[in-house]
Coordinates of C-alpha atoms and ligand atoms in Angstrom, one line a residue:
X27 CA 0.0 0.0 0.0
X28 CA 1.5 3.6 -0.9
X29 CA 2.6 5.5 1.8
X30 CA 0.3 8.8 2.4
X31 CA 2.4 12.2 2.3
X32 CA 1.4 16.4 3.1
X33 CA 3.3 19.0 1.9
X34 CA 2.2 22.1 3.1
X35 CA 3.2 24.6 0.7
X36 CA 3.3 22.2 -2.0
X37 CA 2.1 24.5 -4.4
X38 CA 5.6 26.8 -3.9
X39 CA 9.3 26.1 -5.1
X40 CA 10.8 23.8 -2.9
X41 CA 7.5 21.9 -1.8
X42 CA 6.7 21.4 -5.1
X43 CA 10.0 19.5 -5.8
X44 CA 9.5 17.6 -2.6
X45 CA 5.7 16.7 -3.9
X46 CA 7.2 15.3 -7.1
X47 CA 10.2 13.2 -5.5
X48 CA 7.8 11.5 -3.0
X49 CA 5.6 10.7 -5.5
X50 CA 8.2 9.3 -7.5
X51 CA 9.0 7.4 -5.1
X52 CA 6.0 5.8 -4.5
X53 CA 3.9 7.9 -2.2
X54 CA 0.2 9.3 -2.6
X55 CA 1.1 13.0 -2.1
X56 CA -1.3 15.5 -0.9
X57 CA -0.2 19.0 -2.3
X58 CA -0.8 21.6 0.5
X59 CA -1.8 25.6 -0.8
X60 CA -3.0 28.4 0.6
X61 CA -3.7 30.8 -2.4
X62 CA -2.4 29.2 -5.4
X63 CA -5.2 26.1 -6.1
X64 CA -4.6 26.4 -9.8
X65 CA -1.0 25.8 -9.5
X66 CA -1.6 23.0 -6.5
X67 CA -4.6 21.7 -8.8
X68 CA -1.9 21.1 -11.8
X69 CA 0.9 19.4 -9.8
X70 CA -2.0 16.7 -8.1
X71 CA -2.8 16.1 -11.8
X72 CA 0.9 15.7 -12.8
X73 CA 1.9 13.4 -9.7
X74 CA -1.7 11.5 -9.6
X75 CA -1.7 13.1 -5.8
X76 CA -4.6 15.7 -4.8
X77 CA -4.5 19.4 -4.0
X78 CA -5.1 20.3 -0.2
X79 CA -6.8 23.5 0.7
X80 CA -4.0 23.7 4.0
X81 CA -3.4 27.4 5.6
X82 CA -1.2 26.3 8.0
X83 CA -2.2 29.4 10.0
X84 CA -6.3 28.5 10.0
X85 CA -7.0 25.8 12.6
X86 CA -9.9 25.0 10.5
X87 CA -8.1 24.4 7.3
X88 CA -6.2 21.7 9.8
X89 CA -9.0 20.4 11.1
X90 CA -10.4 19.8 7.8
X91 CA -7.5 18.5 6.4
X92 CA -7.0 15.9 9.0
X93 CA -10.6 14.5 8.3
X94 CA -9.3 14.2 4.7
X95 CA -6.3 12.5 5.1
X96 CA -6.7 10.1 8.2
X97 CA -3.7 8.3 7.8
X98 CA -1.2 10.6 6.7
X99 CA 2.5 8.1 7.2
X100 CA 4.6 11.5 6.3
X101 CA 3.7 15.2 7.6
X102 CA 6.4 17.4 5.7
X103 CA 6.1 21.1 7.1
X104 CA 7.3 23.2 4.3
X105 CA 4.9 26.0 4.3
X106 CA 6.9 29.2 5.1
X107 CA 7.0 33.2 4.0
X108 CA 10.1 35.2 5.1
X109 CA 10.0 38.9 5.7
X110 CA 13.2 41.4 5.1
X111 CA 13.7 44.7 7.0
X112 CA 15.5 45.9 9.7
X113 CA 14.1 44.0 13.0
X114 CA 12.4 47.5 14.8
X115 CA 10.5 48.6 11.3
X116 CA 9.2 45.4 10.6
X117 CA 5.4 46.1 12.4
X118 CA 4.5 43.7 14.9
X119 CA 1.1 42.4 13.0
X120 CA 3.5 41.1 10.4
X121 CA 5.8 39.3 12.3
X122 CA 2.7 37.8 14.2
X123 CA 1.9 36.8 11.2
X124 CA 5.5 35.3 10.4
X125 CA 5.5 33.7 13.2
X126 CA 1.8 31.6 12.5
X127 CA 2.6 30.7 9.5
X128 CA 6.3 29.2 10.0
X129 CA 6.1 27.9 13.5
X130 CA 2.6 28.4 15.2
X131 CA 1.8 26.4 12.0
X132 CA 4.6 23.7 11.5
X133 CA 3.5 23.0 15.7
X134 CA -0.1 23.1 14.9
X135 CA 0.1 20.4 11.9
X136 CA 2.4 18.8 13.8
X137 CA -0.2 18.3 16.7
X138 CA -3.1 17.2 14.6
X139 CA -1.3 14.6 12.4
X140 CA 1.0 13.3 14.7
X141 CA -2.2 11.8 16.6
X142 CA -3.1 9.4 13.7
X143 CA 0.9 8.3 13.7
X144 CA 0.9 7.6 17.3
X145 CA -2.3 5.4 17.3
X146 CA -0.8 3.1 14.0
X147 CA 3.0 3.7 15.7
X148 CA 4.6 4.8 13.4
X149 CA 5.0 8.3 10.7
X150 CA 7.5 10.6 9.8
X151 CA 7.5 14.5 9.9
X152 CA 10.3 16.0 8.4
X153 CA 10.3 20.4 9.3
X154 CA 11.8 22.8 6.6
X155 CA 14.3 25.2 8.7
X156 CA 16.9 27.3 7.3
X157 CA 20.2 28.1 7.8
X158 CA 19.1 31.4 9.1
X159 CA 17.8 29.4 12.3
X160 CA 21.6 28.1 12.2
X161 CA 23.1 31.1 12.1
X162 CA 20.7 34.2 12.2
X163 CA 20.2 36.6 9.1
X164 CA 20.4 40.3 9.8
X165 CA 17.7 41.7 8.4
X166 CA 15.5 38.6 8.4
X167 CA 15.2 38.7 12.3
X168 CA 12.1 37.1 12.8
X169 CA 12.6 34.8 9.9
X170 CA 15.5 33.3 11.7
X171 CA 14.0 33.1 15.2
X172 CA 10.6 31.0 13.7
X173 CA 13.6 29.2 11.9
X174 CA 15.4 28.4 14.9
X175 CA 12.1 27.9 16.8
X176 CA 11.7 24.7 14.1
X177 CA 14.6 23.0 15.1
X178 CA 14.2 23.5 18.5
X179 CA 10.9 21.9 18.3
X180 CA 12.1 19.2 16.2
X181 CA 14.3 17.7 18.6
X182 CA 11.7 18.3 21.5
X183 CA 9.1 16.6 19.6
X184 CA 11.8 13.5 18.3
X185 CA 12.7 12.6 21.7
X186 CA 8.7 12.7 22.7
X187 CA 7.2 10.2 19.9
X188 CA 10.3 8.2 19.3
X189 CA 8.8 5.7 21.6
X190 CA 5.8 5.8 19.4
X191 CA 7.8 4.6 16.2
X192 CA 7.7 8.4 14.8
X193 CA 10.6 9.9 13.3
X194 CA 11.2 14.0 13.6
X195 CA 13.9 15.2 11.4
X196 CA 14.5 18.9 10.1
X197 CA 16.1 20.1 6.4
X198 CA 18.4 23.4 6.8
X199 CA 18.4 24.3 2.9
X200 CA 21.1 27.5 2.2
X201 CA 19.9 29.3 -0.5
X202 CA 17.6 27.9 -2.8
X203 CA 16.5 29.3 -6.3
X204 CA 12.9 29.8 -5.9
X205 CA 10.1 32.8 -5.8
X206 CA 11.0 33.3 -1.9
X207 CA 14.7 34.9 -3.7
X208 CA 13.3 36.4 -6.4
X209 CA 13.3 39.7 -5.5
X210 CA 18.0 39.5 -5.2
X211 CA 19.2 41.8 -7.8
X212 CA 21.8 40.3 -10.2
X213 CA 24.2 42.0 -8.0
X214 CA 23.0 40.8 -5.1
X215 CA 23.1 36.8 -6.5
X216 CA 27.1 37.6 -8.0
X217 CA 27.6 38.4 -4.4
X218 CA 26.2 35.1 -2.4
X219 CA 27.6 32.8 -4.7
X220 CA 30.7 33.7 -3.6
X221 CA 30.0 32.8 0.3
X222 CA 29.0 29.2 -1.3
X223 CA 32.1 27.0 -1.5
X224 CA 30.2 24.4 -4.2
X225 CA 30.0 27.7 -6.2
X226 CA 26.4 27.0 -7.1
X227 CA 23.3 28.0 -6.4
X228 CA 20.7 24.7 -4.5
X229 CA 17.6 23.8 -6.5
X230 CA 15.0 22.5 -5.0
X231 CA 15.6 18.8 -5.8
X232 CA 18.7 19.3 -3.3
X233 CA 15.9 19.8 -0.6
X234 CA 13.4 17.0 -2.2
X235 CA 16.4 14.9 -2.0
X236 CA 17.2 15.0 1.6
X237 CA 13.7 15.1 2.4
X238 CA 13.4 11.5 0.4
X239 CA 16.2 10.2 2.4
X240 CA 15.0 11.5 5.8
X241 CA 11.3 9.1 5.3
X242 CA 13.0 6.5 3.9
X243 CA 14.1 3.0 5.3
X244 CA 17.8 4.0 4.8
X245 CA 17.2 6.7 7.5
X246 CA 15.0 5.1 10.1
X247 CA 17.5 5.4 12.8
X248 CA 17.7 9.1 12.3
X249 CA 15.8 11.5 14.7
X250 CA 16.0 15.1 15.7
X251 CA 18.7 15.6 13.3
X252 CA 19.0 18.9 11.3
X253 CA 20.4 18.4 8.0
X254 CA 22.2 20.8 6.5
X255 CA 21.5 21.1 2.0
X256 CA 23.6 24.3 1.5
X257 CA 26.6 23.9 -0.9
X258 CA 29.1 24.6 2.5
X259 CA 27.4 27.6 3.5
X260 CA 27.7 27.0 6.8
X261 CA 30.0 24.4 8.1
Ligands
NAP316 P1 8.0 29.8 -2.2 O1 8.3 29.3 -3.5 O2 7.7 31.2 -1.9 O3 6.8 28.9 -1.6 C1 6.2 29.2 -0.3 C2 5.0 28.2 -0.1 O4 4.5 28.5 1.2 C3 3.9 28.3 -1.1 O5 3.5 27.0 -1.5 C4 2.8 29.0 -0.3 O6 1.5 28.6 -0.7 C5 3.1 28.5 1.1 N1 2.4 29.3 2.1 C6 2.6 30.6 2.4 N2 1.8 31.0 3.4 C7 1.1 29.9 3.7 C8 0.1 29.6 4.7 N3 -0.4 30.5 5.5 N4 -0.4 28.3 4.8 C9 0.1 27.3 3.9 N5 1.0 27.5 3.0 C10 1.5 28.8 2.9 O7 9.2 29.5 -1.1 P2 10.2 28.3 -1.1 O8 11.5 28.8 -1.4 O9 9.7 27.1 -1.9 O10 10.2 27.9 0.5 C11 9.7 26.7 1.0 C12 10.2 26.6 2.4 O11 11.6 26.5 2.4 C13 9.9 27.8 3.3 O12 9.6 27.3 4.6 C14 11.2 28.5 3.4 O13 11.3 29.3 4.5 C15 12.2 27.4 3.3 N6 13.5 27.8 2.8 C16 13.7 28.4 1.6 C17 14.9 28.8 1.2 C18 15.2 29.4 -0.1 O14 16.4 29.8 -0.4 N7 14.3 29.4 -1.1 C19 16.0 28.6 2.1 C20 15.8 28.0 3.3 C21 14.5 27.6 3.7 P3 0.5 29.5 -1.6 O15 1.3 29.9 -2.8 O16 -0.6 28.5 -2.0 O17 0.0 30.6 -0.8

């Protein structure tokens, strides 16, 4: 029997690359959105998966969702918006609002799905940090702290279930070519591929990839590990 995945934010860059590897590998994927159904709609058609109306920040979009999928094997909490600005000009609503989407909602997912895995004992959830949470990104303040908050609660949360048979892992990607970067001037790019030592910009296979690794077999003695997909960014 396939293996039932969610992406939230499967309709974006990087969850949309992680959709398509777990479906190639087998799994019936749910492809989370908020806004964009048409572009969620078209990748459940490609990847015979089915879009998932999932607001990460909407507990009733969660509740929902969990009566959809009632035995969801892999949770992959991808859904994330960054905000840039010096940390005292950024207004409180939106960091609020930062903060619900990239944490409040990872945990909240988290709490709902993880009750079907511990009554079949057994699931993986896999938590899209960043670097930032490594390291901390002026300018992208509360970004990094709601990054940082992830991997905190991923190795809370691994230690918790472990005795349940679930599996908590986090993904650090560097920087990754999507939407979320569009806005670096040519300039700007010239200037960060420098600070990567593999000299390359990711893509978001490189995050699919490790994601596909963290739920499969070949990692199920991993927990509460963060792993790091950023060309040597930071070592
Ligand atoms: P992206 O292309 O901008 O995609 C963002 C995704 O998040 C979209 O699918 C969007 O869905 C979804 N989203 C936004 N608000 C949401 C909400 N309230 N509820 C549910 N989904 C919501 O960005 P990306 O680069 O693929 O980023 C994916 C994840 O990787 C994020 O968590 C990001 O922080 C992390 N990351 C990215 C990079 C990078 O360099 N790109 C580096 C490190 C970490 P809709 O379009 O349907 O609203």
């Amino acid at each position: 029997m396939p293996k039932t995945a969610i992406v939230t934010g499967g309709s974006g860059g990087i969850g949309s690359a992680i959709c398509r590897r777990l479906a190639a590998d087998g799994c019936f994927v749910y492809v989370g959105y908020s806004s964009s159904a048409a572009k969620a709609g078209a990748l459940a058609d490609e990847i015979g998966g089915k879009a998932l109306k999932l607001d990460v920040s909407s507990p009733s979009d969660i509740e929902a969702a969990a009566k959809m999928c009632s035995c969801t094997d892999i949770l992959v909490n991808n859904a994330g918006v960054s905000e840039i600005g010096l940390f005292h000009c950024i207004p409180d609503e939106r960091s609020r609002r930062l903060m619900e989407i990239n944490l409040i909602g990872a945990m909240n997912c988290s709490r709902t799905f993880v009750k079907q895995m511990i009554a079949r004992k057994s699931g993986c959830i896999v938590n899209i940090s960043s670097m930032w949470g490594q390291t901390g990104a002026s300018c992208e303040v509360d970004y990094s702290a709601s990054k940082a908050g992830l991997i905190g609660f991923t190795k809370a949360l691994a230690k918790e279930v472990a005795p349940s048979g679930i599996r908590v892992n986090c993904v650090s990607p560097g920087f990754i070519m999507t939407e979320m970067n569009s806005h670096f001037s040519d300039e700007d790019l010239a200037l960060i591929r420098e600070d990567i030592p593999l000299g390359i910009f990711g893509e978001p296979r490189h995050v699919a990839d490790a994601v596909a690794f963290l739920v499969s077999t070949q990692a199920e003695y991993i927990t509460g590990q963060v792993l790091a997909v950023n060309g040597g960014m930071v070592i």
